CSV table of C-alpha atoms in Angstrom, one decimal:
chain,number,residue,atom,x,y,z
B,1,MET,CA,0.0,0.0,0.0
B,2,ALA,CA,1.3,3.4,-1.0
B,3,ALA,CA,2.5,5.8,1.8
B,4,ARG,CA,0.1,8.7,2.2
B,5,ALA,CA,1.5,12.2,2.6
B,6,CYS,CA,-0.5,15.4,3.5
B,7,ILE,CA,1.2,18.6,2.3
B,8,THR,CA,0.0,22.1,3.2
B,9,GLY,CA,0.8,24.8,0.7
B,10,GLY,CA,0.9,22.2,-2.0
B,11,ALA,CA,-0.3,24.5,-4.7
B,12,GLY,CA,2.6,26.9,-4.1
B,13,PHE,CA,5.8,27.1,-6.0
B,14,LEU,CA,7.9,24.8,-3.9
B,15,GLY,CA,5.0,22.7,-2.6
B,16,SER,CA,3.7,21.8,-6.1
B,17,HIS,CA,7.2,20.5,-7.1
B,18,LEU,CA,7.2,18.5,-3.9
B,19,CYS,CA,3.8,17.0,-4.8
B,20,ASP,CA,5.4,15.9,-8.2
B,21,ARG,CA,8.3,14.2,-6.4
B,22,LEU,CA,6.1,12.4,-3.9
B,23,LEU,CA,3.9,11.1,-6.6
B,24,ALA,CA,6.9,10.0,-8.7
B,25,GLU,CA,8.1,8.1,-5.6
B,26,GLY,CA,4.8,6.2,-5.4
B,27,PHE,CA,3.2,8.2,-2.6
B,28,GLU,CA,-0.5,9.1,-2.3
B,29,VAL,CA,-0.7,12.9,-1.9
B,30,VAL,CA,-3.3,15.1,-0.2
B,31,CYS,CA,-2.6,18.7,-1.1
B,32,ILE,CA,-4.1,21.4,1.1
B,33,ASP,CA,-4.0,25.0,0.0
B,34,ASN,CA,-6.1,28.1,0.5
B,35,LEU,CA,-4.7,29.6,-2.7
B,36,LEU,CA,-3.8,32.9,-1.0
B,37,THR,CA,-0.4,32.9,-2.7
B,38,GLY,CA,-0.5,29.5,-4.4
B,39,THR,CA,-2.2,29.0,-7.8
B,40,PRO,CA,-4.4,26.2,-9.2
B,41,GLN,CA,-2.3,26.1,-12.3
B,42,ASN,CA,0.6,24.7,-10.3
B,43,VAL,CA,-1.2,21.5,-9.7
B,44,SER,CA,-3.6,21.4,-12.6
B,45,HIS,CA,-1.6,18.7,-14.3
B,46,LEU,CA,-2.1,16.5,-11.2
B,47,LEU,CA,-5.9,16.7,-10.8
B,48,ASP,CA,-6.6,13.5,-12.7
B,49,HIS,CA,-3.8,11.6,-11.1
B,50,PRO,CA,-5.3,8.6,-9.2
B,51,ARG,CA,-3.1,9.2,-6.1
B,52,PHE,CA,-3.6,12.9,-5.9
B,53,THR,CA,-6.3,14.8,-4.0
B,54,PHE,CA,-6.6,18.6,-3.8
B,55,VAL,CA,-8.4,20.2,-0.8
B,56,ARG,CA,-9.0,23.9,-0.6
B,57,GLY,CA,-8.5,24.7,3.1
B,58,ASP,CA,-6.9,27.1,5.6
B,59,VAL,CA,-4.5,25.5,8.1
B,60,THR,CA,-4.9,28.4,10.5
B,61,LYS,CA,-8.1,26.7,11.3
B,62,PRO,CA,-8.4,23.2,12.9
B,63,LEU,CA,-7.3,20.5,10.5
B,64,TRP,CA,-8.4,16.9,10.0
B,65,VAL,CA,-7.8,14.4,7.2
B,66,GLU,CA,-9.8,11.2,7.0
B,67,GLY,CA,-8.0,7.9,6.7
B,68,PRO,CA,-4.3,7.0,7.4
B,69,VAL,CA,-1.6,9.6,7.0
B,70,ASP,CA,2.1,8.5,7.1
B,71,TYR,CA,3.7,12.0,6.6
B,72,VAL,CA,2.6,15.5,7.3
B,73,LEU,CA,4.6,18.3,5.4
B,74,HIS,CA,3.9,21.9,6.5
B,75,PHE,CA,4.7,24.2,3.6
B,76,GLY,CA,1.8,26.6,3.8
B,77,SER,CA,2.9,30.2,4.2
B,78,PRO,CA,3.5,33.3,2.1
B,79,ALA,CA,7.2,33.1,1.3
B,80,SER,CA,8.2,36.3,-0.5
B,81,PRO,CA,8.7,39.7,1.3
B,82,LYS,CA,6.1,41.2,-1.0
B,83,ASP,CA,3.5,38.6,0.1
B,84,TYR,CA,4.2,38.5,3.8
B,85,VAL,CA,4.3,42.3,4.1
B,86,ARG,CA,0.9,42.2,2.4
B,87,TYR,CA,-0.4,39.5,4.7
B,88,PRO,CA,1.4,40.0,7.9
B,89,ILE,CA,-1.2,38.6,10.3
B,90,HIS,CA,-1.9,35.5,8.2
B,91,THR,CA,1.8,34.9,7.9
B,92,LEU,CA,2.1,34.8,11.7
B,93,LYS,CA,-1.0,32.7,12.1
B,94,VAL,CA,0.1,30.1,9.5
B,95,GLY,CA,3.5,29.9,11.2
B,96,ALA,CA,1.9,29.5,14.7
B,97,LEU,CA,-1.6,28.1,14.4
B,98,GLY,CA,-0.9,26.3,11.2
B,99,THR,CA,2.2,24.6,12.7
B,100,HIS,CA,0.2,23.7,15.8
B,101,HIS,CA,-2.6,22.2,13.7
B,102,THR,CA,-0.4,20.2,11.4
B,103,LEU,CA,1.7,18.9,14.4
B,104,GLY,CA,-1.6,17.8,16.0
B,105,LEU,CA,-2.6,16.0,12.9
B,106,ALA,CA,0.8,14.2,12.7
B,107,LYS,CA,0.5,13.3,16.4
B,108,ALA,CA,-3.0,11.9,16.0
B,109,LYS,CA,-2.0,9.9,12.9
B,110,GLY,CA,1.3,8.7,14.2
B,111,ALA,CA,2.9,10.3,11.1
B,112,GLY,CA,6.3,11.7,10.4
B,113,TYR,CA,6.5,15.5,10.2
B,114,LEU,CA,8.5,17.9,8.0
B,115,LEU,CA,8.5,21.6,8.7
B,116,ALA,CA,9.4,24.0,6.0
B,117,SER,CA,11.5,26.5,7.8
B,118,SER,CA,13.7,29.2,6.2
B,119,SER,CA,17.1,30.8,6.1
B,120,GLU,CA,15.2,33.9,7.3
B,121,VAL,CA,15.5,32.5,10.8
B,122,TYR,CA,19.1,33.7,10.6
B,123,GLY,CA,17.9,37.3,9.9
B,124,ASP,CA,20.7,39.6,8.8
B,125,PRO,CA,23.5,37.2,9.8
B,126,GLN,CA,26.7,38.3,11.4
B,127,ILE,CA,28.6,35.2,10.3
B,128,SER,CA,28.9,33.5,6.9
B,129,PRO,CA,28.3,30.8,5.9
B,130,GLN,CA,25.5,30.2,8.3
B,131,PRO,CA,25.6,26.8,10.1
B,132,GLU,CA,22.5,25.3,11.9
B,133,THR,CA,24.2,26.1,15.2
B,134,TYR,CA,24.0,29.8,14.6
B,135,TRP,CA,21.1,31.5,16.5
B,136,GLY,CA,20.6,34.3,14.1
B,137,HIS,CA,20.4,38.1,14.1
B,138,VAL,CA,16.7,39.0,13.8
B,139,ASN,CA,14.8,42.2,14.4
B,140,PRO,CA,11.6,41.1,16.1
B,141,VAL,CA,9.7,44.2,15.2
B,142,GLY,CA,11.0,44.9,11.7
B,143,VAL,CA,9.1,44.7,8.5
B,144,ARG,CA,10.4,41.2,7.9
B,145,SER,CA,9.7,40.0,11.4
B,146,VAL,CA,6.3,38.5,10.7
B,147,TYR,CA,8.0,35.8,8.5
B,148,ASP,CA,11.2,35.5,10.5
B,149,GLU,CA,9.5,35.1,13.8
B,150,ALA,CA,6.8,32.8,12.4
B,151,LYS,CA,9.4,30.4,11.2
B,152,ARG,CA,11.4,30.6,14.5
B,153,PHE,CA,8.3,29.9,16.5
B,154,GLY,CA,7.4,27.0,14.2
B,155,GLU,CA,10.8,25.5,14.8
B,156,ALA,CA,10.4,25.9,18.6
B,157,LEU,CA,6.9,24.3,18.5
B,158,ALA,CA,8.0,21.4,16.3
B,159,THR,CA,11.0,20.8,18.6
B,160,ALA,CA,8.7,20.8,21.6
B,161,TYR,CA,6.5,18.1,20.0
B,162,TYR,CA,9.7,16.1,19.3
B,163,HIS,CA,10.9,16.2,22.9
B,164,THR,CA,7.5,16.0,24.6
B,165,HIS,CA,5.6,13.5,22.4
B,166,GLY,CA,8.5,11.7,20.6
B,167,LEU,CA,7.1,12.9,17.2
B,168,ALA,CA,9.3,12.2,14.3
B,169,VAL,CA,10.0,15.8,13.4
B,170,ARG,CA,12.3,17.1,10.7
B,171,ILE,CA,13.1,20.7,10.1
B,172,ALA,CA,14.4,22.0,6.8
B,173,ARG,CA,15.9,25.5,6.7
B,174,ILE,CA,15.4,26.3,3.1
B,175,PHE,CA,17.6,28.9,1.5
B,176,ASN,CA,16.7,30.9,-1.7
B,177,THR,CA,15.1,28.5,-4.2
B,178,TYR,CA,14.1,29.4,-7.7
B,179,GLY,CA,12.7,27.7,-10.8
B,180,PRO,CA,9.5,27.2,-12.9
B,181,ARG,CA,6.1,28.0,-11.2
B,182,MET,CA,7.4,31.0,-9.4
B,183,ARG,CA,4.9,33.8,-9.7
B,184,ALA,CA,6.1,36.6,-11.9
B,185,ASP,CA,4.8,39.2,-9.4
B,186,ASP,CA,5.9,37.6,-6.2
B,187,GLY,CA,8.6,40.2,-5.7
B,188,ARG,CA,11.7,38.0,-5.3
B,189,ALA,CA,14.8,38.7,-7.3
B,190,VAL,CA,14.8,35.9,-9.9
B,191,PRO,CA,11.3,36.3,-11.3
B,192,THR,CA,11.5,40.1,-11.0
B,193,PHE,CA,14.8,40.3,-12.9
B,194,ILE,CA,13.6,37.8,-15.6
B,195,GLY,CA,10.3,39.6,-16.1
B,196,GLN,CA,12.1,43.0,-16.4
B,197,ALA,CA,14.7,41.6,-18.8
B,198,LEU,CA,12.2,39.9,-21.1
B,199,ALA,CA,10.2,43.1,-21.2
B,200,GLY,CA,13.3,45.2,-21.9
B,201,GLU,CA,12.7,47.2,-18.7
B,202,PRO,CA,15.5,48.3,-16.2
B,203,LEU,CA,16.3,45.6,-13.7
B,204,THR,CA,15.7,47.0,-10.2
B,205,VAL,CA,18.6,46.3,-7.9
B,206,TYR,CA,18.4,47.6,-4.3
B,207,GLY,CA,21.3,49.4,-2.5
B,208,THR,CA,24.7,48.9,-4.1
B,209,GLY,CA,23.7,45.4,-5.3
B,210,LEU,CA,26.6,43.9,-3.4
B,211,GLN,CA,24.3,42.0,-1.0
B,212,THR,CA,24.5,38.3,-1.8
B,213,ARG,CA,22.2,35.3,-2.1
B,214,SER,CA,22.9,31.6,-2.7
B,215,LEU,CA,20.4,30.3,-5.3
B,216,CYS,CA,19.3,26.7,-5.4
B,217,TYR,CA,17.3,25.3,-8.3
B,218,VAL,CA,14.0,23.8,-7.3
B,219,THR,CA,14.6,20.2,-8.2
B,220,ASP,CA,17.8,20.2,-6.0
B,221,THR,CA,15.9,21.7,-3.0
B,222,VAL,CA,13.1,19.1,-3.5
B,223,ASP,CA,15.6,16.3,-3.6
B,224,GLY,CA,17.0,17.4,-0.3
B,225,LEU,CA,13.5,17.8,1.2
B,226,PHE,CA,12.6,14.2,0.1
B,227,ARG,CA,15.7,12.7,1.5
B,228,LEU,CA,15.1,14.5,4.8
B,229,LEU,CA,11.5,13.4,4.9
B,230,VAL,CA,12.3,9.7,4.5
B,231,SER,CA,15.6,9.6,6.4
B,232,PRO,CA,15.7,7.0,9.2
B,233,ASP,CA,15.5,8.0,12.8
B,234,ALA,CA,18.4,7.8,15.3
B,235,ALA,CA,18.6,8.9,18.9
B,236,ASP,CA,21.2,11.7,18.7
B,237,ASP,CA,22.7,11.9,15.3
B,238,SER,CA,19.5,12.3,13.2
B,239,PRO,CA,17.7,15.0,11.2
B,240,ALA,CA,14.8,14.4,13.5
B,241,SER,CA,16.6,16.2,16.3
B,242,PHE,CA,17.8,19.4,14.7
B,243,PRO,CA,17.3,21.6,11.7
B,244,VAL,CA,19.1,20.9,8.3
B,245,ASN,CA,20.1,23.7,5.9
B,246,LEU,CA,19.2,23.1,2.3
B,247,GLY,CA,20.6,25.5,-0.3
B,248,SER,CA,23.4,26.3,-2.7
B,249,VAL,CA,26.8,27.3,-1.4
B,250,ASP,CA,27.5,29.3,-4.6
B,251,GLU,CA,27.1,32.9,-3.5
B,252,ILE,CA,26.3,35.7,-6.0
B,253,THR,CA,25.7,39.4,-5.6
B,254,MET,CA,22.4,40.9,-6.7
B,255,ARG,CA,24.2,43.1,-9.2
B,256,ASP,CA,26.0,40.0,-10.7
B,257,LEU,CA,22.7,38.1,-10.8
B,258,ALA,CA,21.0,40.9,-12.7
B,259,GLU,CA,23.9,41.1,-15.2
B,260,LEU,CA,23.8,37.3,-15.7
B,261,ILE,CA,20.1,37.3,-16.4
B,262,ILE,CA,20.6,40.2,-18.9
B,263,ARG,CA,23.2,38.1,-20.7
B,264,ILE,CA,21.2,34.9,-20.7
B,265,THR,CA,18.0,36.6,-22.0
B,266,ARG,CA,20.1,38.7,-24.4
B,267,SER,CA,18.1,41.7,-23.2
B,268,ARG,CA,19.0,45.3,-23.8
B,269,SER,CA,17.9,46.2,-20.3
B,270,ARG,CA,20.0,48.2,-17.9
B,271,ILE,CA,20.3,48.1,-14.1
B,272,SER,CA,18.4,50.6,-12.0
B,273,TYR,CA,19.4,51.2,-8.4
B,274,GLU,CA,16.9,51.8,-5.7
B,275,PRO,CA,17.2,52.3,-1.9
B,276,LEU,CA,17.8,49.2,0.1
B,277,PRO,CA,14.7,48.0,2.0
B,278,PRO,CA,14.9,47.8,5.9
B,279,ASP,CA,16.5,44.7,7.4
B,280,ASP,CA,17.5,43.3,4.0
B,281,PRO,CA,20.2,40.6,4.7
B,282,LYS,CA,23.6,41.6,3.4
B,283,VAL,CA,24.7,37.9,3.0
B,284,ARG,CA,23.0,34.6,2.6
B,285,ARG,CA,25.0,31.4,2.3
B,286,PRO,CA,24.4,28.1,4.0
B,287,ASP,CA,26.8,25.7,5.5
B,288,ILE,CA,25.4,22.4,4.1
B,289,SER,CA,27.9,20.0,5.7
B,290,ARG,CA,25.1,18.5,7.9
B,291,ALA,CA,22.9,17.8,4.9
B,292,ALA,CA,25.9,16.2,3.1
B,293,ARG,CA,26.8,14.0,6.0
B,294,LEU,CA,23.3,12.9,7.0
B,295,LEU,CA,21.5,12.8,3.7
B,296,GLY,CA,24.3,12.5,1.1
B,297,TRP,CA,22.9,15.6,-0.5
B,298,ALA,CA,24.3,18.5,-2.5
B,299,PRO,CA,22.9,20.7,-5.3
B,300,ARG,CA,23.7,19.6,-8.8
B,301,VAL,CA,22.1,22.1,-11.2
B,302,SER,CA,24.4,25.1,-12.0
B,303,LEU,CA,23.0,28.6,-11.7
B,304,ALA,CA,23.4,29.2,-15.4
B,305,ASP,CA,21.5,26.0,-16.3
B,306,GLY,CA,18.8,26.7,-13.7
B,307,LEU,CA,18.3,30.2,-14.8
B,308,ALA,CA,18.1,29.1,-18.5
B,309,MET,CA,15.3,26.7,-17.6
B,310,THR,CA,13.5,29.3,-15.5
B,311,ILE,CA,13.7,31.9,-18.2
B,312,ASP,CA,12.3,29.4,-20.7
B,313,TYR,CA,9.3,28.8,-18.4
B,314,PHE,CA,8.6,32.6,-18.2
B,315,ARG,CA,9.0,33.0,-22.0
B,316,GLN,CA,6.5,30.2,-22.5
B,317,GLY,CA,4.1,31.9,-20.2
B,318,LEU,CA,4.5,35.2,-22.1
B,319,ALA,CA,3.9,33.4,-25.4
B,320,ALA,CA,0.8,31.6,-24.0
B,321,GLY,CA,-0.6,34.9,-22.7
B,322,ALA,CA,0.0,36.6,-26.1
B,323,ARG,CA,-2.1,33.9,-27.9
């Protein structure tokens, strides 16, 4: 009998790719999403799949799924600064109440649990690369705090369920991930730069453009998430007992990223500089030695190849919209 996984936020960018991977691995998938920032198109190709079920629901409210559940994956949350600034209270509620409800479901079903945390728990880090042992540098009342603190609280609650109830909890600290199915208007650098380059508009870079990010292609991130989900338990040396960073170690400045996208798209766009938003992290690069040791995981897709595939996706969307 196929293992059954329940994933919140399954119609989002990352969640929908994870649905694909779970189905490819033979799982039955129950996808729950309120479509606040996810889109039906992300899972439209799965609606006729015999092992896929879509449920429109809000995990900030009590959650129940009929039948057996082997894994619960909590990926429901606005994930871009533009979205969580637009929906600050919902972002906090889905990080707190949503995590509580999904942990309760996992406990009731005797299921394994995977929490989608974020590199944002490190805030504007004072060390680089960031290991999982780093406690972070977060402004608790800043404009980004609704997301940062929601993820930090979610980690604390999941850890409490691990220690108190023995729940098989795994926490993934996901660094910047990009690829097909990102919304063109979600405000993150990759889709924004690609959209501007394809339209021949100036690429908006904030500050000096020397702030860095480490960009991981979506299939690599999903591979790490799946390995973490199904990793065996062990008492002390296990992904069940602490967070695991998942991301690329290849750091790039925002200015260099903009220039690279201009080159790949062969755009005539220029770069336009705007003031740096408050609390914008200056560096972002994971230490992934824990993921390599425990999961045998490392990213494989180069930034140039990943961007080329992402640009093709956006070009196809533009062409479809023009028809």
